[in-house]
Each structure stands twice: as C-alpha cells, then as structure tokens.
mmCIF file of C-alpha atoms in Angstrom:
data_model
loop_
_atom_site.group_PDB
_atom_site.id
_atom_site.type_symbol
_atom_site.label_atom_id
_atom_site.label_comp_id
_atom_site.label_asym_id
_atom_site.label_seq_id
_atom_site.Cartn_x
_atom_site.Cartn_y
_atom_site.Cartn_z
ATOM 1 C CA MET A 1 17.461 21.377 -188.973
ATOM 2 C CA GLU A 2 14.873 21.097 -186.196
ATOM 3 C CA VAL A 3 14.981 17.826 -184.288
ATOM 4 C CA ILE A 4 12.238 18.795 -181.841
ATOM 5 C CA SER A 5 9.209 20.970 -182.529
ATOM 6 C CA VAL A 6 6.671 21.535 -179.751
ATOM 7 C CA ALA A 7 3.688 23.783 -180.496
ATOM 8 C CA GLY A 8 0.910 24.833 -178.148
ATOM 9 C CA VAL A 9 1.251 21.850 -175.822
ATOM 10 C CA SER A 10 -1.114 21.809 -172.847
ATOM 11 C CA LYS A 11 -1.605 19.191 -170.155
ATOM 12 C CA SER A 12 -3.743 19.107 -167.023
ATOM 13 C CA PHE A 13 -4.039 16.610 -164.216
ATOM 14 C CA GLY A 14 -7.702 16.823 -163.323
ATOM 15 C CA HIS A 15 -8.427 20.528 -162.834
ATOM 16 C CA LEU A 16 -4.744 21.394 -162.345
ATOM 17 C CA PRO A 17 -3.078 22.845 -165.466
ATOM 18 C CA VAL A 18 0.570 21.705 -165.614
ATOM 19 C CA LEU A 19 1.565 22.736 -169.152
ATOM 20 C CA GLN A 20 -0.087 25.797 -170.647
ATOM 21 C CA GLY A 21 0.496 26.287 -174.369
ATOM 22 C CA ILE A 22 4.199 25.393 -174.409
ATOM 23 C CA SER A 23 6.038 25.997 -177.697
ATOM 24 C CA PHE A 24 9.742 25.654 -178.532
ATOM 25 C CA THR A 25 12.129 24.033 -180.976
ATOM 26 C CA VAL A 26 15.532 22.376 -180.685
ATOM 27 C CA ALA A 27 17.986 22.264 -183.569
ATOM 28 C CA GLN A 28 20.191 19.320 -184.439
ATOM 29 C CA GLY A 29 23.300 19.314 -182.237
ATOM 30 C CA GLU A 30 21.878 21.907 -179.865
ATOM 31 C CA VAL A 31 21.949 21.534 -176.080
ATOM 32 C CA VAL A 32 18.979 23.133 -174.328
ATOM 33 C CA ALA A 33 18.680 23.369 -170.547
ATOM 34 C CA ILE A 34 15.303 23.816 -168.882
ATOM 35 C CA ILE A 35 15.410 25.385 -165.437
ATOM 36 C CA GLY A 36 12.753 26.427 -162.961
ATOM 37 C CA PRO A 37 11.286 25.699 -159.532
ATOM 38 C CA SER A 38 9.924 22.311 -158.516
ATOM 39 C CA GLY A 39 6.375 21.827 -159.737
ATOM 40 C CA SER A 40 6.766 24.169 -162.693
ATOM 41 C CA GLY A 41 6.067 21.425 -165.261
ATOM 42 C CA LYS A 42 9.604 20.627 -166.417
ATOM 43 C CA SER A 43 9.484 16.865 -165.885
ATOM 44 C CA THR A 44 5.942 16.643 -167.256
ATOM 45 C CA LEU A 45 7.124 18.373 -170.427
ATOM 46 C CA LEU A 46 9.924 15.846 -170.894
ATOM 47 C CA ARG A 47 7.532 12.968 -170.232
ATOM 48 C CA ALA A 48 5.099 14.392 -172.785
ATOM 49 C CA ILE A 49 7.757 14.701 -175.483
ATOM 50 C CA THR A 50 8.961 11.143 -174.832
ATOM 51 C CA HIS A 51 5.365 9.816 -174.843
ATOM 52 C CA LEU A 52 5.283 8.843 -171.182
ATOM 53 C CA GLU A 53 2.429 11.308 -170.660
ATOM 54 C CA LEU A 54 -0.398 12.094 -173.070
ATOM 55 C CA ILE A 55 -1.040 15.751 -173.814
ATOM 56 C CA ASP A 56 -4.466 17.394 -174.022
ATOM 57 C CA GLN A 57 -3.712 19.863 -176.802
ATOM 58 C CA GLY A 58 -0.908 20.799 -179.154
ATOM 59 C CA SER A 59 1.562 19.184 -181.537
ATOM 60 C CA ILE A 60 4.921 17.446 -181.155
ATOM 61 C CA THR A 61 7.269 16.497 -184.004
ATOM 62 C CA LEU A 62 10.478 14.529 -183.387
ATOM 63 C CA ALA A 63 13.212 14.141 -186.010
ATOM 64 C CA GLY A 64 10.774 14.896 -188.801
ATOM 65 C CA SER A 65 8.076 12.470 -187.623
ATOM 66 C CA VAL A 66 4.792 13.736 -186.221
ATOM 67 C CA MET A 67 3.996 12.166 -182.849
ATOM 68 C CA VAL A 68 0.868 14.193 -182.147
ATOM 69 C CA LYS A 69 -0.828 16.942 -184.147
ATOM 70 C CA ASP A 70 -3.521 19.187 -182.684
ATOM 71 C CA GLY A 71 -3.966 16.744 -179.803
ATOM 72 C CA VAL A 72 -4.430 13.701 -182.068
ATOM 73 C CA TYR A 73 -1.752 11.025 -181.794
ATOM 74 C CA ALA A 74 -0.236 9.133 -184.696
ATOM 75 C CA PRO A 75 -1.073 5.408 -185.107
ATOM 76 C CA ALA A 76 0.682 2.996 -182.738
ATOM 77 C CA SER A 77 3.098 1.775 -185.433
ATOM 78 C CA VAL A 78 4.240 5.344 -186.086
ATOM 79 C CA LEU A 79 4.511 6.119 -182.371
ATOM 80 C CA ARG A 80 6.808 3.129 -181.833
ATOM 81 C CA ARG A 81 9.080 4.385 -184.600
ATOM 82 C CA VAL A 82 9.046 7.962 -183.308
ATOM 83 C CA CYS A 83 9.791 6.925 -179.731
ATOM 84 C CA LEU A 84 12.917 5.095 -180.874
ATOM 85 C CA LYS A 85 14.313 8.449 -181.949
ATOM 86 C CA VAL A 86 14.590 9.640 -178.334
ATOM 87 C CA GLY A 87 16.293 8.478 -175.165
ATOM 88 C CA LEU A 88 15.433 9.512 -171.618
ATOM 89 C CA VAL A 89 17.761 9.359 -168.618
ATOM 90 C CA PHE A 90 15.816 9.436 -165.355
ATOM 91 C CA GLN A 91 16.952 10.945 -162.075
ATOM 92 C CA ASN A 92 16.642 7.624 -160.218
ATOM 93 C CA PHE A 93 18.573 5.420 -162.680
ATOM 94 C CA ASN A 94 15.735 2.857 -163.279
ATOM 95 C CA LEU A 95 18.155 -0.010 -163.874
ATOM 96 C CA PHE A 96 16.908 -3.599 -163.650
ATOM 97 C CA PRO A 97 18.353 -4.774 -160.307
ATOM 98 C CA HIS A 98 18.336 -8.460 -161.318
ATOM 99 C CA PHE A 99 20.271 -7.828 -164.556
ATOM 100 C CA SER A 100 24.012 -7.353 -164.823
ATOM 101 C CA VAL A 101 25.287 -4.037 -166.142
ATOM 102 C CA LEU A 102 25.917 -5.653 -169.534
ATOM 103 C CA ARG A 103 22.420 -7.100 -169.735
ATOM 104 C CA ASN A 104 20.867 -3.795 -168.676
ATOM 105 C CA ILE A 105 22.439 -2.258 -171.778
ATOM 106 C CA THR A 106 21.861 -5.147 -174.205
ATOM 107 C CA GLU A 107 18.277 -6.142 -173.358
ATOM 108 C CA ALA A 108 16.485 -3.410 -175.304
ATOM 109 C CA GLN A 109 18.946 -3.639 -178.179
ATOM 110 C CA VAL A 110 18.022 -7.303 -178.665
ATOM 111 C CA HIS A 111 14.270 -7.060 -178.071
ATOM 112 C CA VAL A 112 13.526 -3.606 -179.497
ATOM 113 C CA LEU A 113 16.143 -3.112 -182.222
ATOM 114 C CA HIS A 114 16.452 -6.878 -182.917
ATOM 115 C CA ARG A 115 20.230 -6.809 -182.853
ATOM 116 C CA THR A 116 22.069 -10.057 -182.406
ATOM 117 C CA LYS A 117 23.352 -10.743 -178.917
ATOM 118 C CA GLY A 118 26.927 -10.389 -180.163
ATOM 119 C CA ALA A 119 26.280 -7.025 -181.821
ATOM 120 C CA ALA A 120 24.397 -5.763 -178.763
ATOM 121 C CA GLU A 121 27.201 -6.786 -176.409
ATOM 122 C CA ALA A 122 29.814 -5.175 -178.641
ATOM 123 C CA ARG A 123 27.855 -1.917 -178.607
ATOM 124 C CA ALA A 124 27.387 -2.156 -174.836
ATOM 125 C CA ARG A 125 31.069 -2.768 -174.141
ATOM 126 C CA ASN A 126 32.035 0.138 -176.365
ATOM 127 C CA LEU A 127 29.709 2.426 -174.415
ATOM 128 C CA LEU A 128 30.930 1.118 -171.058
ATOM 129 C CA GLU A 129 34.472 1.940 -172.113
ATOM 130 C CA LYS A 130 33.305 5.425 -173.074
ATOM 131 C CA MET A 131 31.730 5.791 -169.624
ATOM 132 C CA GLY A 132 34.877 4.556 -167.864
ATOM 133 C CA LEU A 133 33.094 1.402 -166.675
ATOM 134 C CA SER A 134 34.657 -1.375 -168.749
ATOM 135 C CA GLU A 135 35.420 -3.428 -165.641
ATOM 136 C CA LYS A 136 31.794 -3.264 -164.420
ATOM 137 C CA ALA A 137 30.147 -5.242 -167.245
ATOM 138 C CA ASP A 138 29.402 -8.262 -165.043
ATOM 139 C CA ALA A 139 28.522 -6.291 -161.899
ATOM 140 C CA TYR A 140 24.971 -5.753 -160.662
ATOM 141 C CA PRO A 141 23.476 -2.321 -159.906
ATOM 142 C CA TYR A 142 23.582 -2.815 -156.119
ATOM 143 C CA ALA A 143 27.376 -3.037 -156.308
ATOM 144 C CA LEU A 144 27.727 0.327 -158.061
ATOM 145 C CA SER A 145 27.856 3.853 -156.707
ATOM 146 C CA GLY A 146 25.071 6.227 -157.652
ATOM 147 C CA GLY A 147 27.320 7.937 -160.178
ATOM 148 C CA GLN A 148 28.238 4.612 -161.763
ATOM 149 C CA GLN A 149 24.582 3.600 -161.967
ATOM 150 C CA GLN A 150 23.727 6.857 -163.694
ATOM 151 C CA ARG A 151 26.545 6.349 -166.188
ATOM 152 C CA VAL A 152 25.119 2.891 -166.951
ATOM 153 C CA SER A 153 21.712 4.536 -167.461
ATOM 154 C CA ILE A 154 23.252 6.961 -169.952
ATOM 155 C CA ALA A 155 24.984 4.088 -171.759
ATOM 156 C CA ARG A 156 21.675 2.198 -171.921
ATOM 157 C CA ALA A 157 19.953 5.214 -173.494
ATOM 158 C CA LEU A 158 22.768 5.728 -176.010
ATOM 159 C CA ALA A 159 22.763 2.029 -176.953
ATOM 160 C CA LEU A 160 19.512 2.523 -178.878
ATOM 161 C CA ASP A 161 21.142 5.235 -181.026
ATOM 162 C CA PRO A 162 18.630 8.012 -180.291
ATOM 163 C CA GLU A 163 18.655 11.227 -182.283
ATOM 164 C CA VAL A 164 18.006 13.257 -179.157
ATOM 165 C CA LEU A 165 18.714 12.546 -175.503
ATOM 166 C CA PHE A 166 16.630 13.892 -172.623
ATOM 167 C CA PHE A 167 17.883 14.184 -169.053
ATOM 168 C CA ASP A 168 15.461 14.667 -166.155
ATOM 169 C CA GLU A 169 17.519 16.035 -163.253
ATOM 170 C CA PRO A 170 20.347 13.540 -163.901
ATOM 171 C CA THR A 171 22.287 14.516 -160.757
ATOM 172 C CA SER A 172 19.479 15.112 -158.238
ATOM 173 C CA ALA A 173 19.749 11.629 -156.676
ATOM 174 C CA LEU A 174 23.529 11.839 -156.307
ATOM 175 C CA ASP A 175 25.788 12.970 -153.509
ATOM 176 C CA PRO A 176 27.576 16.207 -154.422
ATOM 177 C CA GLU A 177 30.918 14.455 -154.920
ATOM 178 C CA LEU A 178 29.364 12.148 -157.542
ATOM 179 C CA THR A 179 27.656 14.907 -159.498
ATOM 180 C CA GLY A 180 30.849 15.939 -161.268
ATOM 181 C CA GLU A 181 31.362 12.617 -163.030
ATOM 182 C CA ILE A 182 27.874 12.771 -164.586
ATOM 183 C CA LEU A 183 28.313 16.371 -165.672
ATOM 184 C CA MET A 184 31.618 15.372 -167.272
ATOM 185 C CA VAL A 185 29.857 12.677 -169.338
ATOM 186 C CA ILE A 186 27.203 15.140 -170.491
ATOM 187 C CA ARG A 187 29.873 17.688 -171.378
ATOM 188 C CA ALA A 188 31.595 15.041 -173.531
ATOM 189 C CA LEU A 189 28.318 14.279 -175.321
ATOM 190 C CA ALA A 190 27.779 18.002 -175.929
ATOM 191 C CA ALA A 191 31.257 18.197 -177.464
ATOM 192 C CA GLU A 192 30.196 15.400 -179.825
ATOM 193 C CA LYS A 193 27.176 17.509 -180.861
ATOM 194 C CA MET A 194 24.602 15.160 -179.366
ATOM 195 C CA THR A 195 21.222 16.881 -179.367
ATOM 196 C CA MET A 196 20.154 17.118 -175.730
ATOM 197 C CA VAL A 197 17.421 18.628 -173.575
ATOM 198 C CA ILE A 198 18.418 18.754 -169.908
ATOM 199 C CA VAL A 199 16.188 19.584 -166.954
ATOM 200 C CA THR A 200 18.615 20.644 -164.250
ATOM 201 C CA HIS A 201 19.113 22.634 -161.058
ATOM 202 C CA GLU A 202 22.863 22.895 -161.745
ATOM 203 C CA MET A 203 23.021 26.520 -162.867
ATOM 204 C CA ALA A 204 26.781 26.652 -163.455
ATOM 205 C CA PHE A 205 26.538 23.505 -165.547
ATOM 206 C CA ALA A 206 23.613 24.879 -167.572
ATOM 207 C CA ARG A 207 25.561 28.077 -168.185
ATOM 208 C CA ASP A 208 28.698 26.252 -169.345
ATOM 209 C CA VAL A 209 27.222 23.399 -171.403
ATOM 210 C CA ALA A 210 23.890 24.536 -172.821
ATOM 211 C CA ASP A 211 23.571 26.610 -175.961
ATOM 212 C CA ARG A 212 20.233 27.942 -174.759
ATOM 213 C CA VAL A 213 18.365 28.034 -171.452
ATOM 214 C CA LEU A 214 14.584 28.100 -170.970
ATOM 215 C CA PHE A 215 13.200 29.278 -167.617
ATOM 216 C CA MET A 216 9.890 27.612 -166.793
ATOM 217 C CA ASP A 217 7.394 28.491 -164.076
ATOM 218 C CA GLY A 218 3.696 27.768 -163.678
ATOM 219 C CA GLY A 219 3.574 25.608 -166.793
ATOM 220 C CA VAL A 220 4.855 28.307 -169.163
ATOM 221 C CA PHE A 221 8.215 29.573 -170.385
ATOM 222 C CA ILE A 222 8.891 32.913 -168.723
ATOM 223 C CA GLU A 223 12.200 33.644 -170.446
ATOM 224 C CA GLU A 224 14.646 32.030 -172.826
ATOM 225 C CA GLY A 225 17.961 32.994 -174.328
ATOM 226 C CA PRO A 226 21.623 32.106 -174.787
ATOM 227 C CA ALA A 227 22.755 30.231 -171.685
ATOM 228 C CA GLU A 228 25.340 32.716 -170.488
ATOM 229 C CA ASP A 229 23.041 35.693 -171.020
ATOM 230 C CA LEU A 230 20.061 34.207 -169.212
ATOM 231 C CA ILE A 231 22.011 32.822 -166.243
ATOM 232 C CA ASP A 232 24.170 35.920 -165.748
ATOM 233 C CA HIS A 233 21.786 38.660 -166.892
ATOM 234 C CA PRO A 234 18.152 37.516 -166.683
ATOM 235 C CA ARG A 235 15.637 40.067 -167.967
ATOM 236 C CA GLN A 236 12.513 38.943 -166.126
ATOM 237 C CA GLU A 237 11.998 39.529 -162.399
ATOM 238 C CA ARG A 238 10.700 35.972 -161.862
ATOM 239 C CA THR A 239 13.857 34.584 -163.445
ATOM 240 C CA ARG A 240 16.056 36.828 -161.289
ATOM 241 C CA ALA A 241 14.213 35.798 -158.130
ATOM 242 C CA PHE A 242 14.579 32.094 -158.965
ATOM 243 C CA LEU A 243 18.292 32.363 -159.695
ATOM 244 C CA LYS A 244 18.887 34.273 -156.452
ATOM 245 C CA ARG A 245 17.114 31.524 -154.504
ATOM 246 C CA VAL A 246 19.088 28.761 -156.208
ATOM 247 C CA ARG A 247 22.346 30.563 -155.522
ATOM 248 C CA GLY A 248 21.341 31.247 -151.926
ATOM 249 C CA THR A 249 21.601 35.016 -152.243
ATOM 250 C CA GLY A 250 19.149 37.839 -151.951
#
C-alpha cells in the first residue's frame, strides 16, 4: 500500500526552479533516504509534502487522501486532516523554549487532537520513556543537550500518531558524538516498520537503515535504488562524484 504518492511536482522561487517534475512513491513501512548536495531541493521537497511550501504543479497524495491534484489544493478542512497524517522532525529542534519537555509534547495533542490533558501526558511520558528521557519531563529545552532536544522533537512528532514521519537532516545540528543517539532512535523506529522519509548526509546510516535511497541534484532525482546498491555501487557519474566528495575520497 502506498502511503505517499508524488507525481510531477514542480516548485520555483521566483525564476529559480527548485523542484522539476519530481515523482516517487513510498510504501507503508518503507524507509526512504534522500541524499544529495546542499541546494538540490531535498528540504523543499519535504516542506512541499508536509504543506509548509506550496507547489506550482503536480499532485501529492498522503495515506489515501489527496492534498493537491494538478496544482490545485484540497479545501482547508481536507488539508487539516491530511496534514495530521504526517510528522516532520526539523534539523534545529524547534522546541518551545518557554515550555517544559512534557508540555512541548502535550500541547499539540490537547489543542489539535483534543485529547484530555491526562491522556496527552500519559502518551508523552510513554514516548519519553521510549526515548530514554523519562527523567527530563519537567526540564526545559535549555537544560538539554542537542541530542536530547532532538529526541524530544521526535517524541513530539510521534505524539500525534502520524502515518509517516519525515526527517530533515536530523543530525546536522549535532556534535558528532551526539549523532549516534539520534540514529539509534531512527533505527528503532525502522525496526517497528514506521514509514519514514529521511533527508540525510549520513551515508553509512542511509545504507544500513533505508530500504531505498534517492539521489537528488538540481531539483530532480538522478538515481534511485536499494540502499546498499546505490551507496556501494552507484550507476550514474553524478551520484559517484557526490559520494566520493561526501566520503572525502577521489
């Protein structure tokens, strides 16, 4: 079953084309990694699918609900429902600094899903335990390490029970020693068959965790394939050149 269907999506900022006829699908339980150089359109694609950017052309369907078809968006009531099907974890955490960790995770549950405060807190505490942060419920973001803040961000996204989770460079704002704890969380979610799309520069991680890798450059997909095949044996010269640069060889 397809959870994500993107067809012919294009987006320009002024006269600069950023996405040029992008098409791909993601099946339920699949983990897809999107790799490519900075400025290739990866983050814009994620923002378009999660309705943080409007597209110029194309169609996007999420979990069976049409968000936009041939460049025409669904009514606002439908969009609200569709957007609840997805969660997005940003590279810079985006936690509310004046809220405790617990409130960061419960706020949207109460105001968006209309859960009771008790039910929202129970869900939040369960997720904090899963993230290894049970003792941080009453802490504020400034008192947490970058890795801990990112784990809270993941818990906040999961609290709304999305059908698919998007990650936009989830480790890029972290020191190298903190990257591992975030990758471990994502690996655990992959083992639980959470549908995920991950924009990442961590090639070894993409190879080990993703089912499929898409290489993006210049607003188009240059190559895609099973993760191990594409990372270890890329077919296209542009893909090979990118991977050599990332690995610091050649």
